[in-house]
Amino acid sequence: MDALRIVQLMKFELARHFLTKKAWLALLAFALVWLMIYRYGVYEAVNILEQPEFEQFILSIFGNFGMQSLLHWPDAEMAVYSLIASVAFPPFVIYLCSDQFVSDRERGTLRFLSLRATRLEIVLGRFLGHCLSTAVLIAISLVGVIILVALRDISIVPTALGHAMTYELLLLVNLMPFIALMSLLNTVAKSSRMALIYTILLYSIGMIVVTLLQVKLGLPLFFDYLFPGEPIDQIVTLRPDVASAIVWPIIQSALFLGLGFYKFQRGSL
Protein backbone atom coordinates (compact mmCIF):
# COMPACT_ATOMS: atom_id res chain seq x y z
CA MET A 1 0.00 0.00 0.00
CA ASP A 2 1.43 3.35 -1.10
CA ALA A 3 0.48 6.35 1.07
CA LEU A 4 1.35 8.75 -1.77
CA ARG A 5 -1.21 7.17 -4.08
CA ILE A 6 -3.83 7.40 -1.32
CA VAL A 7 -3.04 11.12 -0.93
CA GLN A 8 -3.41 11.63 -4.68
CA LEU A 9 -6.84 9.96 -4.59
CA MET A 10 -7.81 12.18 -1.67
CA LYS A 11 -6.77 15.25 -3.68
CA PHE A 12 -8.92 14.01 -6.56
CA GLU A 13 -11.94 13.80 -4.27
CA LEU A 14 -11.31 17.29 -2.91
CA ALA A 15 -11.04 18.66 -6.44
CA ARG A 16 -14.28 16.93 -7.40
CA HIS A 17 -16.08 18.43 -4.39
CA PHE A 18 -14.69 21.96 -4.54
CA LEU A 19 -13.12 22.75 -7.94
CA THR A 20 -15.75 21.85 -10.55
CA LYS A 21 -18.74 23.84 -11.79
CA LYS A 22 -21.14 21.30 -10.33
CA ALA A 23 -19.29 21.54 -7.01
CA TRP A 24 -19.51 25.35 -7.02
CA LEU A 25 -23.28 25.18 -7.47
CA ALA A 26 -23.51 22.68 -4.64
CA LEU A 27 -21.35 24.90 -2.42
CA LEU A 28 -23.53 27.90 -3.27
CA ALA A 29 -26.61 25.96 -2.23
CA PHE A 30 -24.82 24.82 0.93
CA ALA A 31 -23.88 28.41 1.77
CA LEU A 32 -27.40 29.73 1.12
CA VAL A 33 -28.95 27.08 3.35
CA TRP A 34 -26.59 27.93 6.19
CA LEU A 35 -27.13 31.64 5.69
CA MET A 36 -30.84 31.06 6.25
CA ILE A 37 -30.05 28.95 9.31
CA TYR A 38 -27.81 31.73 10.67
CA ARG A 39 -30.46 34.37 10.01
CA TYR A 40 -33.58 32.60 11.22
CA GLY A 41 -32.08 30.18 13.74
CA VAL A 42 -28.67 30.95 15.14
CA TYR A 43 -28.90 34.77 15.05
CA GLU A 44 -31.89 34.73 17.37
CA ALA A 45 -30.23 32.24 19.73
CA VAL A 46 -29.51 34.69 22.52
CA ASN A 47 -33.08 35.94 22.80
CA ILE A 48 -34.54 32.44 22.46
CA LEU A 49 -32.30 30.89 25.11
CA GLU A 50 -33.19 33.66 27.55
CA GLN A 51 -36.89 32.83 27.38
CA PRO A 52 -38.15 30.67 30.29
CA GLU A 53 -40.50 28.78 27.94
CA PHE A 54 -37.58 27.61 25.82
CA GLU A 55 -35.67 26.53 28.91
CA GLN A 56 -38.62 24.42 30.02
CA PHE A 57 -38.84 22.92 26.54
CA ILE A 58 -35.17 21.91 26.60
CA LEU A 59 -35.48 20.47 30.10
CA SER A 60 -38.58 18.44 29.23
CA ILE A 61 -37.40 17.13 25.87
CA PHE A 62 -33.62 16.84 26.22
CA GLY A 63 -33.11 16.79 29.98
CA ASN A 64 -32.15 13.12 30.06
CA PHE A 65 -29.26 13.82 27.72
CA GLY A 66 -27.90 16.69 29.79
CA MET A 67 -28.62 19.21 27.04
CA GLN A 68 -29.86 21.75 29.56
CA SER A 69 -26.18 22.66 29.99
CA LEU A 70 -26.41 24.37 26.58
CA LEU A 71 -28.53 27.05 28.20
CA HIS A 72 -25.52 28.23 30.19
CA TRP A 73 -23.05 28.51 27.32
CA PRO A 74 -21.81 32.11 26.91
CA ASP A 75 -21.68 31.52 23.15
CA ALA A 76 -25.39 30.84 22.70
CA GLU A 77 -24.99 30.85 18.92
CA MET A 78 -22.67 27.85 19.14
CA ALA A 79 -25.14 26.02 21.37
CA VAL A 80 -27.96 26.40 18.83
CA TYR A 81 -25.62 25.56 15.94
CA SER A 82 -24.58 22.28 17.58
CA LEU A 83 -28.23 21.22 17.88
CA ILE A 84 -28.99 22.06 14.25
CA ALA A 85 -25.77 20.62 12.79
CA SER A 86 -26.20 17.30 14.60
CA VAL A 87 -29.49 16.85 12.76
CA ALA A 88 -28.59 18.46 9.42
CA PHE A 89 -25.19 16.98 8.63
CA PRO A 90 -25.94 13.21 8.64
CA PRO A 91 -28.44 13.32 5.71
CA PHE A 92 -26.24 15.85 3.93
CA VAL A 93 -23.20 13.57 4.22
CA ILE A 94 -25.21 10.56 3.05
CA TYR A 95 -26.14 12.51 -0.09
CA LEU A 96 -22.59 13.85 -0.55
CA CYS A 97 -21.07 10.35 -0.34
CA SER A 98 -23.72 8.50 -2.32
CA ASP A 99 -21.51 8.35 -5.41
CA GLN A 100 -18.10 7.04 -4.39
CA PHE A 101 -17.73 4.27 -6.98
CA VAL A 102 -20.88 3.77 -9.02
CA SER A 103 -20.47 6.52 -11.63
CA ASP A 104 -16.78 5.70 -12.07
CA ARG A 105 -17.70 2.05 -12.58
CA GLU A 106 -20.22 3.01 -15.28
CA ARG A 107 -17.70 5.26 -17.06
CA GLY A 108 -14.86 2.77 -16.76
CA THR A 109 -12.79 5.13 -14.62
CA LEU A 110 -12.37 2.52 -11.89
CA ARG A 111 -10.70 0.17 -14.36
CA PHE A 112 -8.31 2.98 -15.27
CA LEU A 113 -7.58 3.75 -11.59
CA SER A 114 -7.01 0.07 -10.79
CA LEU A 115 -4.08 0.07 -13.24
CA ARG A 116 -2.35 2.71 -11.10
CA ALA A 117 -3.49 1.89 -7.57
CA THR A 118 -4.60 -1.17 -5.65
CA ARG A 119 -8.25 -1.62 -4.77
CA LEU A 120 -7.45 -1.06 -1.08
CA GLU A 121 -5.79 2.25 -1.95
CA ILE A 122 -8.84 3.26 -4.00
CA VAL A 123 -11.24 2.45 -1.15
CA LEU A 124 -9.12 4.24 1.47
CA GLY A 125 -8.41 7.20 -0.80
CA ARG A 126 -12.10 7.73 -1.56
CA PHE A 127 -13.12 7.28 2.08
CA LEU A 128 -10.46 9.63 3.47
CA GLY A 129 -11.13 12.13 0.69
CA HIS A 130 -14.80 12.28 1.63
CA CYS A 131 -13.87 12.58 5.30
CA LEU A 132 -11.62 15.54 4.50
CA SER A 133 -14.30 17.16 2.34
CA THR A 134 -16.80 16.76 5.17
CA ALA A 135 -14.35 18.32 7.63
CA VAL A 136 -13.93 21.32 5.31
CA LEU A 137 -17.70 21.79 5.01
CA ILE A 138 -18.15 21.59 8.78
CA ALA A 139 -15.38 24.17 9.22
CA ILE A 140 -17.03 26.48 6.67
CA SER A 141 -20.32 26.31 8.55
CA LEU A 142 -18.55 26.96 11.85
CA VAL A 143 -16.88 30.12 10.50
CA GLY A 144 -20.30 31.74 10.17
CA VAL A 145 -21.13 30.95 13.79
CA ILE A 146 -17.85 32.43 15.00
CA ILE A 147 -18.59 35.61 13.04
CA LEU A 148 -22.02 35.89 14.70
CA VAL A 149 -20.44 35.41 18.12
CA ALA A 150 -17.84 38.10 17.36
CA LEU A 151 -20.51 40.55 16.23
CA ARG A 152 -22.37 40.12 19.51
CA ASP A 153 -19.46 39.95 21.98
CA ILE A 154 -15.88 39.61 20.77
CA SER A 155 -14.66 38.73 24.26
CA ILE A 156 -16.25 35.26 24.11
CA VAL A 157 -14.71 34.38 20.73
CA PRO A 158 -11.91 32.29 22.35
CA THR A 159 -14.55 30.21 24.16
CA ALA A 160 -16.51 29.81 20.93
CA LEU A 161 -13.37 28.76 19.05
CA GLY A 162 -12.67 26.10 21.66
CA HIS A 163 -16.22 24.79 21.41
CA ALA A 164 -16.06 24.91 17.61
CA MET A 165 -12.84 22.89 17.31
CA THR A 166 -14.05 20.29 19.80
CA TYR A 167 -17.41 19.99 18.09
CA GLU A 168 -15.83 19.68 14.63
CA LEU A 169 -13.74 16.70 15.74
CA LEU A 170 -16.64 15.00 17.53
CA LEU A 171 -19.05 15.55 14.64
CA LEU A 172 -16.55 14.30 12.07
CA VAL A 173 -15.92 11.12 14.07
CA ASN A 174 -19.67 10.47 14.26
CA LEU A 175 -20.13 11.14 10.54
CA MET A 176 -17.40 8.70 9.53
CA PRO A 177 -19.71 5.65 9.85
CA PHE A 178 -22.13 7.26 7.38
CA ILE A 179 -19.29 7.75 4.88
CA ALA A 180 -18.08 4.18 5.38
CA LEU A 181 -21.64 2.84 5.04
CA MET A 182 -22.00 4.62 1.71
CA SER A 183 -18.68 3.09 0.62
CA LEU A 184 -20.15 -0.32 1.36
CA LEU A 185 -23.46 0.38 -0.41
CA ASN A 186 -21.60 1.76 -3.43
CA THR A 187 -20.14 -1.69 -4.00
CA VAL A 188 -23.61 -3.21 -4.45
CA ALA A 189 -25.66 -0.32 -5.88
CA LYS A 190 -25.89 0.34 -9.61
CA SER A 191 -26.28 4.09 -9.18
CA SER A 192 -26.02 6.79 -6.54
CA ARG A 193 -29.83 6.94 -6.45
CA MET A 194 -29.98 3.23 -5.64
CA ALA A 195 -27.38 3.74 -2.90
CA LEU A 196 -29.65 6.37 -1.34
CA ILE A 197 -32.66 4.05 -1.64
CA TYR A 198 -30.72 1.24 0.04
CA THR A 199 -29.83 3.61 2.88
CA ILE A 200 -33.47 4.60 3.39
CA LEU A 201 -34.56 0.95 3.36
CA LEU A 202 -31.78 -0.05 5.74
CA TYR A 203 -32.76 2.59 8.28
CA SER A 204 -36.53 2.29 7.97
CA ILE A 205 -36.83 -1.50 7.89
CA GLY A 206 -33.85 -2.13 10.15
CA MET A 207 -35.01 0.22 12.89
CA ILE A 208 -38.55 -1.13 12.74
CA VAL A 209 -37.26 -4.70 13.13
CA VAL A 210 -34.94 -3.78 16.00
CA THR A 211 -37.69 -1.83 17.78
CA LEU A 212 -40.13 -4.73 17.46
CA LEU A 213 -37.54 -7.17 18.80
CA GLN A 214 -36.83 -4.83 21.72
CA VAL A 215 -40.54 -4.54 22.54
CA LYS A 216 -41.51 -8.17 22.00
CA LEU A 217 -38.35 -10.06 22.98
CA GLY A 218 -36.58 -7.58 25.24
CA LEU A 219 -33.64 -7.10 22.89
CA PRO A 220 -31.03 -4.90 24.64
CA LEU A 221 -31.09 -1.22 23.75
CA PHE A 222 -27.46 -1.24 22.66
CA PHE A 223 -28.57 -2.89 19.39
CA ASP A 224 -29.63 0.62 18.36
CA TYR A 225 -25.93 1.33 17.97
CA LEU A 226 -25.82 -0.96 14.95
CA PHE A 227 -27.06 2.04 12.97
CA PRO A 228 -24.72 4.97 12.28
CA GLY A 229 -25.60 8.17 14.09
CA GLU A 230 -27.17 6.66 17.19
CA PRO A 231 -24.72 8.36 19.63
CA ILE A 232 -24.64 11.69 17.76
CA ASP A 233 -26.97 13.37 20.27
CA GLN A 234 -24.29 12.92 22.93
CA ILE A 235 -21.80 15.22 21.19
CA VAL A 236 -24.05 18.29 21.35
CA THR A 237 -22.94 19.14 24.88
CA LEU A 238 -19.27 18.37 24.02
CA ARG A 239 -19.19 15.87 26.89
CA PRO A 240 -20.00 12.55 25.25
CA ASP A 241 -19.40 9.06 26.54
CA VAL A 242 -16.01 8.13 25.07
CA ALA A 243 -16.85 4.47 24.43
CA SER A 244 -20.20 5.00 22.66
CA ALA A 245 -19.66 8.37 20.94
CA ILE A 246 -15.99 8.18 19.96
CA VAL A 247 -14.59 4.64 20.08
CA TRP A 248 -17.66 2.89 18.68
CA PRO A 249 -18.06 5.17 15.60
CA ILE A 250 -14.41 4.52 14.71
CA ILE A 251 -14.87 0.76 15.08
CA GLN A 252 -18.14 0.93 13.14
CA SER A 253 -16.43 2.85 10.34
CA ALA A 254 -13.68 0.24 10.15
CA LEU A 255 -16.25 -2.58 9.99
CA PHE A 256 -18.25 -0.96 7.19
CA LEU A 257 -15.07 -0.08 5.32
CA GLY A 258 -13.75 -3.64 5.72
CA LEU A 259 -17.00 -5.12 4.38
CA GLY A 260 -16.96 -2.62 1.52
CA PHE A 261 -13.39 -3.53 0.59
CA TYR A 262 -14.24 -7.26 0.76
CA LYS A 263 -17.09 -6.74 -1.72
CA PHE A 264 -15.10 -4.33 -3.85
CA GLN A 265 -12.15 -6.72 -4.03
CA ARG A 266 -14.34 -9.52 -5.36
CA GLY A 267 -16.50 -7.47 -7.68
CA SER A 268 -15.89 -6.58 -11.29
CA LEU A 269 -14.87 -3.09 -12.36
GROMACS .gro file of C-alpha atoms in nm:
model
  269
    1MET     CA    1   0.000   0.000   0.000
    2ASP     CA    2   0.143   0.335  -0.110
    3ALA     CA    3   0.048   0.635   0.107
    4LEU     CA    4   0.135   0.875  -0.177
    5ARG     CA    5  -0.121   0.717  -0.408
    6ILE     CA    6  -0.383   0.740  -0.132
    7VAL     CA    7  -0.304   1.112  -0.093
    8GLN     CA    8  -0.341   1.163  -0.468
    9LEU     CA    9  -0.684   0.996  -0.459
   10MET     CA   10  -0.781   1.218  -0.167
   11LYS     CA   11  -0.677   1.525  -0.368
   12PHE     CA   12  -0.892   1.401  -0.656
   13GLU     CA   13  -1.194   1.380  -0.427
   14LEU     CA   14  -1.131   1.729  -0.291
   15ALA     CA   15  -1.104   1.866  -0.644
   16ARG     CA   16  -1.428   1.693  -0.740
   17HIS     CA   17  -1.608   1.843  -0.439
   18PHE     CA   18  -1.469   2.196  -0.454
   19LEU     CA   19  -1.312   2.275  -0.794
   20THR     CA   20  -1.575   2.185  -1.055
   21LYS     CA   21  -1.874   2.384  -1.179
   22LYS     CA   22  -2.114   2.130  -1.033
   23ALA     CA   23  -1.929   2.154  -0.701
   24TRP     CA   24  -1.951   2.535  -0.702
   25LEU     CA   25  -2.328   2.518  -0.747
   26ALA     CA   26  -2.351   2.268  -0.464
   27LEU     CA   27  -2.135   2.490  -0.242
   28LEU     CA   28  -2.353   2.790  -0.327
   29ALA     CA   29  -2.661   2.596  -0.223
   30PHE     CA   30  -2.482   2.482   0.093
   31ALA     CA   31  -2.388   2.841   0.177
   32LEU     CA   32  -2.740   2.973   0.112
   33VAL     CA   33  -2.895   2.708   0.335
   34TRP     CA   34  -2.659   2.793   0.619
   35LEU     CA   35  -2.713   3.164   0.569
   36MET     CA   36  -3.084   3.106   0.625
   37ILE     CA   37  -3.005   2.895   0.931
   38TYR     CA   38  -2.781   3.173   1.067
   39ARG     CA   39  -3.046   3.437   1.001
   40TYR     CA   40  -3.358   3.260   1.122
   41GLY     CA   41  -3.208   3.018   1.374
   42VAL     CA   42  -2.867   3.095   1.514
   43TYR     CA   43  -2.890   3.477   1.505
   44GLU     CA   44  -3.189   3.473   1.737
   45ALA     CA   45  -3.023   3.224   1.973
   46VAL     CA   46  -2.951   3.469   2.252
   47ASN     CA   47  -3.308   3.594   2.280
   48ILE     CA   48  -3.454   3.244   2.246
   49LEU     CA   49  -3.230   3.089   2.511
   50GLU     CA   50  -3.319   3.366   2.755
   51GLN     CA   51  -3.689   3.283   2.738
   52PRO     CA   52  -3.815   3.067   3.029
   53GLU     CA   53  -4.050   2.878   2.794
   54PHE     CA   54  -3.758   2.761   2.582
   55GLU     CA   55  -3.567   2.653   2.891
   56GLN     CA   56  -3.862   2.442   3.002
   57PHE     CA   57  -3.884   2.292   2.654
   58ILE     CA   58  -3.517   2.191   2.660
   59LEU     CA   59  -3.548   2.047   3.010
   60SER     CA   60  -3.858   1.844   2.923
   61ILE     CA   61  -3.740   1.713   2.587
   62PHE     CA   62  -3.362   1.684   2.622
   63GLY     CA   63  -3.311   1.679   2.998
   64ASN     CA   64  -3.215   1.312   3.006
   65PHE     CA   65  -2.926   1.382   2.772
   66GLY     CA   66  -2.790   1.669   2.979
   67MET     CA   67  -2.862   1.921   2.704
   68GLN     CA   68  -2.986   2.175   2.956
   69SER     CA   69  -2.618   2.266   2.999
   70LEU     CA   70  -2.641   2.437   2.658
   71LEU     CA   71  -2.853   2.705   2.820
   72HIS     CA   72  -2.552   2.823   3.019
   73TRP     CA   73  -2.305   2.851   2.732
   74PRO     CA   74  -2.181   3.211   2.691
   75ASP     CA   75  -2.168   3.152   2.315
   76ALA     CA   76  -2.539   3.084   2.270
   77GLU     CA   77  -2.499   3.085   1.892
   78MET     CA   78  -2.267   2.785   1.914
   79ALA     CA   79  -2.514   2.602   2.137
   80VAL     CA   80  -2.796   2.640   1.883
   81TYR     CA   81  -2.562   2.556   1.594
   82SER     CA   82  -2.458   2.228   1.758
   83LEU     CA   83  -2.823   2.122   1.788
   84ILE     CA   84  -2.899   2.206   1.425
   85ALA     CA   85  -2.577   2.062   1.279
   86SER     CA   86  -2.620   1.730   1.460
   87VAL     CA   87  -2.949   1.685   1.276
   88ALA     CA   88  -2.859   1.846   0.942
   89PHE     CA   89  -2.519   1.698   0.863
   90PRO     CA   90  -2.594   1.321   0.864
   91PRO     CA   91  -2.844   1.332   0.571
   92PHE     CA   92  -2.624   1.585   0.393
   93VAL     CA   93  -2.320   1.357   0.422
   94ILE     CA   94  -2.521   1.056   0.305
   95TYR     CA   95  -2.614   1.251  -0.009
   96LEU     CA   96  -2.259   1.385  -0.055
   97CYS     CA   97  -2.107   1.035  -0.034
   98SER     CA   98  -2.372   0.850  -0.232
   99ASP     CA   99  -2.151   0.835  -0.541
  100GLN     CA  100  -1.810   0.704  -0.439
  101PHE     CA  101  -1.773   0.427  -0.698
  102VAL     CA  102  -2.088   0.377  -0.902
  103SER     CA  103  -2.047   0.652  -1.163
  104ASP     CA  104  -1.678   0.570  -1.207
  105ARG     CA  105  -1.770   0.205  -1.258
  106GLU     CA  106  -2.022   0.301  -1.528
  107ARG     CA  107  -1.770   0.526  -1.706
  108GLY     CA  108  -1.486   0.277  -1.676
  109THR     CA  109  -1.279   0.513  -1.462
  110LEU     CA  110  -1.237   0.252  -1.189
  111ARG     CA  111  -1.070   0.017  -1.436
  112PHE     CA  112  -0.831   0.298  -1.527
  113LEU     CA  113  -0.758   0.375  -1.159
  114SER     CA  114  -0.701   0.007  -1.079
  115LEU     CA  115  -0.408   0.007  -1.324
  116ARG     CA  116  -0.235   0.271  -1.110
  117ALA     CA  117  -0.349   0.189  -0.757
  118THR     CA  118  -0.460  -0.117  -0.565
  119ARG     CA  119  -0.825  -0.162  -0.477
  120LEU     CA  120  -0.745  -0.106  -0.108
  121GLU     CA  121  -0.579   0.225  -0.195
  122ILE     CA  122  -0.884   0.326  -0.400
  123VAL     CA  123  -1.124   0.245  -0.115
  124LEU     CA  124  -0.912   0.424   0.147
  125GLY     CA  125  -0.841   0.720  -0.080
  126ARG     CA  126  -1.210   0.773  -0.156
  127PHE     CA  127  -1.312   0.728   0.208
  128LEU     CA  128  -1.046   0.963   0.347
  129GLY     CA  129  -1.113   1.213   0.069
  130HIS     CA  130  -1.480   1.228   0.163
  131CYS     CA  131  -1.387   1.258   0.530
  132LEU     CA  132  -1.162   1.554   0.450
  133SER     CA  133  -1.430   1.716   0.234
  134THR     CA  134  -1.680   1.676   0.517
  135ALA     CA  135  -1.435   1.832   0.763
  136VAL     CA  136  -1.393   2.132   0.531
  137LEU     CA  137  -1.770   2.179   0.501
  138ILE     CA  138  -1.815   2.159   0.878
  139ALA     CA  139  -1.538   2.417   0.922
  140ILE     CA  140  -1.703   2.648   0.667
  141SER     CA  141  -2.032   2.631   0.855
  142LEU     CA  142  -1.855   2.696   1.185
  143VAL     CA  143  -1.688   3.012   1.050
  144GLY     CA  144  -2.030   3.174   1.017
  145VAL     CA  145  -2.113   3.095   1.379
  146ILE     CA  146  -1.785   3.243   1.500
  147ILE     CA  147  -1.859   3.561   1.304
  148LEU     CA  148  -2.202   3.589   1.470
  149VAL     CA  149  -2.044   3.541   1.812
  150ALA     CA  150  -1.784   3.810   1.736
  151LEU     CA  151  -2.051   4.055   1.623
  152ARG     CA  152  -2.237   4.012   1.951
  153ASP     CA  153  -1.946   3.995   2.198
  154ILE     CA  154  -1.588   3.961   2.077
  155SER     CA  155  -1.466   3.873   2.426
  156ILE     CA  156  -1.625   3.526   2.411
  157VAL     CA  157  -1.471   3.438   2.073
  158PRO     CA  158  -1.191   3.229   2.235
  159THR     CA  159  -1.455   3.021   2.416
  160ALA     CA  160  -1.651   2.981   2.093
  161LEU     CA  161  -1.337   2.876   1.905
  162GLY     CA  162  -1.267   2.610   2.166
  163HIS     CA  163  -1.622   2.479   2.141
  164ALA     CA  164  -1.606   2.491   1.761
  165MET     CA  165  -1.284   2.289   1.731
  166THR     CA  166  -1.405   2.029   1.980
  167TYR     CA  167  -1.741   1.999   1.809
  168GLU     CA  168  -1.583   1.968   1.463
  169LEU     CA  169  -1.374   1.670   1.574
  170LEU     CA  170  -1.664   1.500   1.753
  171LEU     CA  171  -1.905   1.555   1.464
  172LEU     CA  172  -1.655   1.430   1.207
  173VAL     CA  173  -1.592   1.112   1.407
  174ASN     CA  174  -1.967   1.047   1.426
  175LEU     CA  175  -2.013   1.114   1.054
  176MET     CA  176  -1.740   0.870   0.953
  177PRO     CA  177  -1.971   0.565   0.985
  178PHE     CA  178  -2.213   0.726   0.738
  179ILE     CA  179  -1.929   0.775   0.488
  180ALA     CA  180  -1.808   0.418   0.538
  181LEU     CA  181  -2.164   0.284   0.504
  182MET     CA  182  -2.200   0.462   0.171
  183SER     CA  183  -1.868   0.309   0.062
  184LEU     CA  184  -2.015  -0.032   0.136
  185LEU     CA  185  -2.346   0.038  -0.041
  186ASN     CA  186  -2.160   0.176  -0.343
  187THR     CA  187  -2.014  -0.169  -0.400
  188VAL     CA  188  -2.361  -0.321  -0.445
  189ALA     CA  189  -2.566  -0.032  -0.588
  190LYS     CA  190  -2.589   0.034  -0.961
  191SER     CA  191  -2.628   0.409  -0.918
  192SER     CA  192  -2.602   0.679  -0.654
  193ARG     CA  193  -2.983   0.694  -0.645
  194MET     CA  194  -2.998   0.323  -0.564
  195ALA     CA  195  -2.738   0.374  -0.290
  196LEU     CA  196  -2.965   0.637  -0.134
  197ILE     CA  197  -3.266   0.405  -0.164
  198TYR     CA  198  -3.072   0.124   0.004
  199THR     CA  199  -2.983   0.361   0.288
  200ILE     CA  200  -3.347   0.460   0.339
  201LEU     CA  201  -3.456   0.095   0.336
  202LEU     CA  202  -3.178  -0.005   0.574
  203TYR     CA  203  -3.276   0.259   0.828
  204SER     CA  204  -3.653   0.229   0.797
  205ILE     CA  205  -3.683  -0.150   0.789
  206GLY     CA  206  -3.385  -0.213   1.015
  207MET     CA  207  -3.501   0.022   1.289
  208ILE     CA  208  -3.855  -0.113   1.274
  209VAL     CA  209  -3.726  -0.470   1.313
  210VAL     CA  210  -3.494  -0.378   1.600
  211THR     CA  211  -3.769  -0.183   1.778
  212LEU     CA  212  -4.013  -0.473   1.746
  213LEU     CA  213  -3.754  -0.717   1.880
  214GLN     CA  214  -3.683  -0.483   2.172
  215VAL     CA  215  -4.054  -0.454   2.254
  216LYS     CA  216  -4.151  -0.817   2.200
  217LEU     CA  217  -3.835  -1.006   2.298
  218GLY     CA  218  -3.658  -0.758   2.524
  219LEU     CA  219  -3.364  -0.710   2.289
  220PRO     CA  220  -3.103  -0.490   2.464
  221LEU     CA  221  -3.109  -0.122   2.375
  222PHE     CA  222  -2.746  -0.124   2.266
  223PHE     CA  223  -2.857  -0.289   1.939
  224ASP     CA  224  -2.963   0.062   1.836
  225TYR     CA  225  -2.593   0.133   1.797
  226LEU     CA  226  -2.582  -0.096   1.495
  227PHE     CA  227  -2.706   0.204   1.297
  228PRO     CA  228  -2.472   0.497   1.228
  229GLY     CA  229  -2.560   0.817   1.409
  230GLU     CA  230  -2.717   0.666   1.719
  231PRO     CA  231  -2.472   0.836   1.963
  232ILE     CA  232  -2.464   1.169   1.776
  233ASP     CA  233  -2.697   1.337   2.027
  234GLN     CA  234  -2.429   1.292   2.293
  235ILE     CA  235  -2.180   1.522   2.119
  236VAL     CA  236  -2.405   1.829   2.135
  237THR     CA  237  -2.294   1.914   2.488
  238LEU     CA  238  -1.927   1.837   2.402
  239ARG     CA  239  -1.919   1.587   2.689
  240PRO     CA  240  -2.000   1.255   2.525
  241ASP     CA  241  -1.940   0.906   2.654
  242VAL     CA  242  -1.601   0.813   2.507
  243ALA     CA  243  -1.685   0.447   2.443
  244SER     CA  244  -2.020   0.500   2.266
  245ALA     CA  245  -1.966   0.837   2.094
  246ILE     CA  246  -1.599   0.818   1.996
  247VAL     CA  247  -1.459   0.464   2.008
  248TRP     CA  248  -1.766   0.289   1.868
  249PRO     CA  249  -1.806   0.517   1.560
  250ILE     CA  250  -1.441   0.452   1.471
  251ILE     CA  251  -1.487   0.076   1.508
  252GLN     CA  252  -1.814   0.093   1.314
  253SER     CA  253  -1.643   0.285   1.034
  254ALA     CA  254  -1.368   0.024   1.015
  255LEU     CA  255  -1.625  -0.258   0.999
  256PHE     CA  256  -1.825  -0.096   0.719
  257LEU     CA  257  -1.507  -0.008   0.532
  258GLY     CA  258  -1.375  -0.364   0.572
  259LEU     CA  259  -1.700  -0.512   0.438
  260GLY     CA  260  -1.696  -0.262   0.152
  261PHE     CA  261  -1.339  -0.353   0.059
  262TYR     CA  262  -1.424  -0.726   0.076
  263LYS     CA  263  -1.709  -0.674  -0.172
  264PHE     CA  264  -1.510  -0.433  -0.385
  265GLN     CA  265  -1.215  -0.672  -0.403
  266ARG     CA  266  -1.434  -0.952  -0.536
  267GLY     CA  267  -1.650  -0.747  -0.768
  268SER     CA  268  -1.589  -0.658  -1.129
  269LEU     CA  269  -1.487  -0.309  -1.236
   0.00000   0.00000   0.00000
